[in-house]
Coordinates of C-alpha atoms in Angstrom, one line a residue:
M1 CA -91.6 79.2 -71.9
M2 CA -90.3 82.0 -69.9
M3 CA -91.8 80.4 -66.8
M4 CA -89.8 77.4 -67.4
T5 CA -86.5 79.3 -67.7
K6 CA -87.2 80.9 -64.5
R7 CA -88.1 77.7 -62.9
G8 CA -84.9 76.0 -64.3
L9 CA -82.8 78.8 -63.0
A10 CA -84.4 78.7 -59.5
C11 CA -83.6 74.8 -59.5
A12 CA -80.0 75.5 -60.5
I13 CA -79.5 78.0 -57.9
L14 CA -81.0 75.8 -55.3
A15 CA -78.7 72.7 -56.4
L16 CA -75.7 75.0 -56.2
A17 CA -76.7 76.3 -52.7
V18 CA -77.1 72.6 -51.6
L19 CA -73.7 71.8 -53.1
C20 CA -72.1 74.6 -51.4
A21 CA -73.6 73.6 -48.0
L22 CA -72.6 69.9 -48.4
A23 CA -68.9 71.2 -49.3
T24 CA -68.8 73.3 -46.2
M25 CA -70.0 70.6 -43.9
R26 CA -67.5 68.1 -45.4
A27 CA -64.6 70.6 -44.9
Q28 CA -65.7 71.1 -41.3
A29 CA -66.0 67.3 -40.7
Q30 CA -62.4 66.9 -42.0
Q31 CA -61.2 69.6 -39.6
A32 CA -62.4 67.8 -36.5
V33 CA -59.8 66.7 -34.2
S34 CA -60.4 63.5 -31.8
C35 CA -59.1 63.5 -28.3
S36 CA -57.7 60.0 -29.0
T37 CA -55.7 61.4 -31.8
V38 CA -54.4 64.2 -29.5
E39 CA -53.7 61.7 -26.7
S40 CA -51.7 59.4 -29.0
A41 CA -49.6 62.3 -30.4
I42 CA -48.9 63.7 -26.9
A43 CA -48.2 60.4 -25.0
P44 CA -44.5 60.4 -26.0
C45 CA -44.2 63.7 -24.1
A46 CA -45.3 62.2 -20.8
Q47 CA -41.8 61.8 -19.2
Y48 CA -40.7 65.3 -20.3
L49 CA -43.9 66.9 -19.2
T50 CA -43.7 65.2 -15.7
G51 CA -40.1 66.1 -15.2
Q52 CA -38.6 62.6 -15.7
Q53 CA -36.6 63.9 -18.8
N54 CA -34.9 67.2 -19.5
T55 CA -35.6 67.4 -23.0
P56 CA -38.6 66.1 -25.1
P57 CA -37.8 63.0 -27.3
A58 CA -38.3 63.1 -31.0
G59 CA -41.6 61.4 -30.8
C60 CA -42.9 63.8 -28.5
C61 CA -42.0 66.7 -31.0
S62 CA -43.3 64.7 -33.9
G63 CA -46.6 64.3 -32.0
L64 CA -46.6 68.1 -31.2
R65 CA -46.1 69.0 -34.9
S66 CA -49.0 66.6 -35.9
I67 CA -51.3 68.2 -33.4
H68 CA -50.3 71.8 -34.8
Q69 CA -51.0 70.6 -38.4
A70 CA -54.4 69.2 -37.5
A71 CA -55.7 72.2 -35.6
T72 CA -56.2 74.3 -38.7
S73 CA -59.6 76.0 -37.7
T74 CA -60.9 77.8 -34.8
Q75 CA -63.1 74.8 -33.8
A76 CA -60.4 72.3 -34.4
R77 CA -58.0 74.5 -32.0
R78 CA -60.8 74.6 -29.4
D79 CA -61.3 70.8 -29.6
T80 CA -57.5 70.2 -29.2
C81 CA -57.3 72.6 -26.4
T82 CA -60.1 70.8 -24.6
C83 CA -58.5 67.5 -25.2
L84 CA -55.0 68.8 -24.0
K85 CA -56.6 70.2 -20.9
Q86 CA -58.3 66.8 -20.1
I87 CA -54.9 65.2 -20.6
A88 CA -53.1 67.7 -18.3
S89 CA -55.8 67.2 -15.7
R90 CA -55.0 63.3 -15.5
Y91 CA -51.3 64.2 -14.7
S92 CA -51.1 65.2 -11.0
N93 CA -47.4 65.8 -11.4
L94 CA -47.5 67.9 -14.4
K95 CA -44.7 70.5 -14.6
D96 CA -46.2 73.7 -15.8
D97 CA -42.9 75.0 -16.9
A98 CA -42.2 71.9 -18.9
A99 CA -45.7 72.3 -20.5
R100 CA -45.0 76.0 -21.3
A101 CA -41.5 75.3 -22.8
L102 CA -42.5 72.3 -24.8
P103 CA -43.3 74.2 -28.0
G104 CA -40.1 76.1 -27.9
Q105 CA -38.1 72.9 -27.1
C106 CA -39.6 71.2 -30.2
N107 CA -39.5 74.4 -32.3
V108 CA -43.3 73.9 -33.0
P109 CA -45.4 77.2 -32.8
V110 CA -48.5 75.7 -31.0
P111 CA -50.6 78.5 -29.8
I112 CA -52.5 76.0 -27.7
P113 CA -51.3 75.6 -24.0
I114 CA -51.0 72.2 -22.3
S115 CA -52.6 73.4 -19.0
R116 CA -55.2 72.3 -16.5
D117 CA -56.3 76.0 -16.2
V118 CA -56.5 77.1 -19.9
D119 CA -59.9 78.7 -21.1
C120 CA -60.5 76.9 -24.3
S121 CA -63.3 79.0 -25.4
Q122 CA -60.8 81.9 -26.2

């Protein structure tokens, strides 16, 4: 009888470990940020980032805010950084000063720079 209790306890511990692992994997999957989401969010900023507008439009700031809210984990921030770096590389006329000023212009504390030269592993 004591053997069954130990076996039951072992099964319960194993089941709990599996549930914890599944919950962790689900949370990590929810934190993933796709490049298409980042690109859609930053698209309204194109004219500001290329110097065609002096101030970012409201849609740009909303998009930047959504990027900031989505990048909650280290991995999500790295993924977002990689996407922003790819997007920045496509703009041959990207104004670096506008890209650096964007978070302040929108009053959104985004710690991820929009730059072709950023090291996203940091």
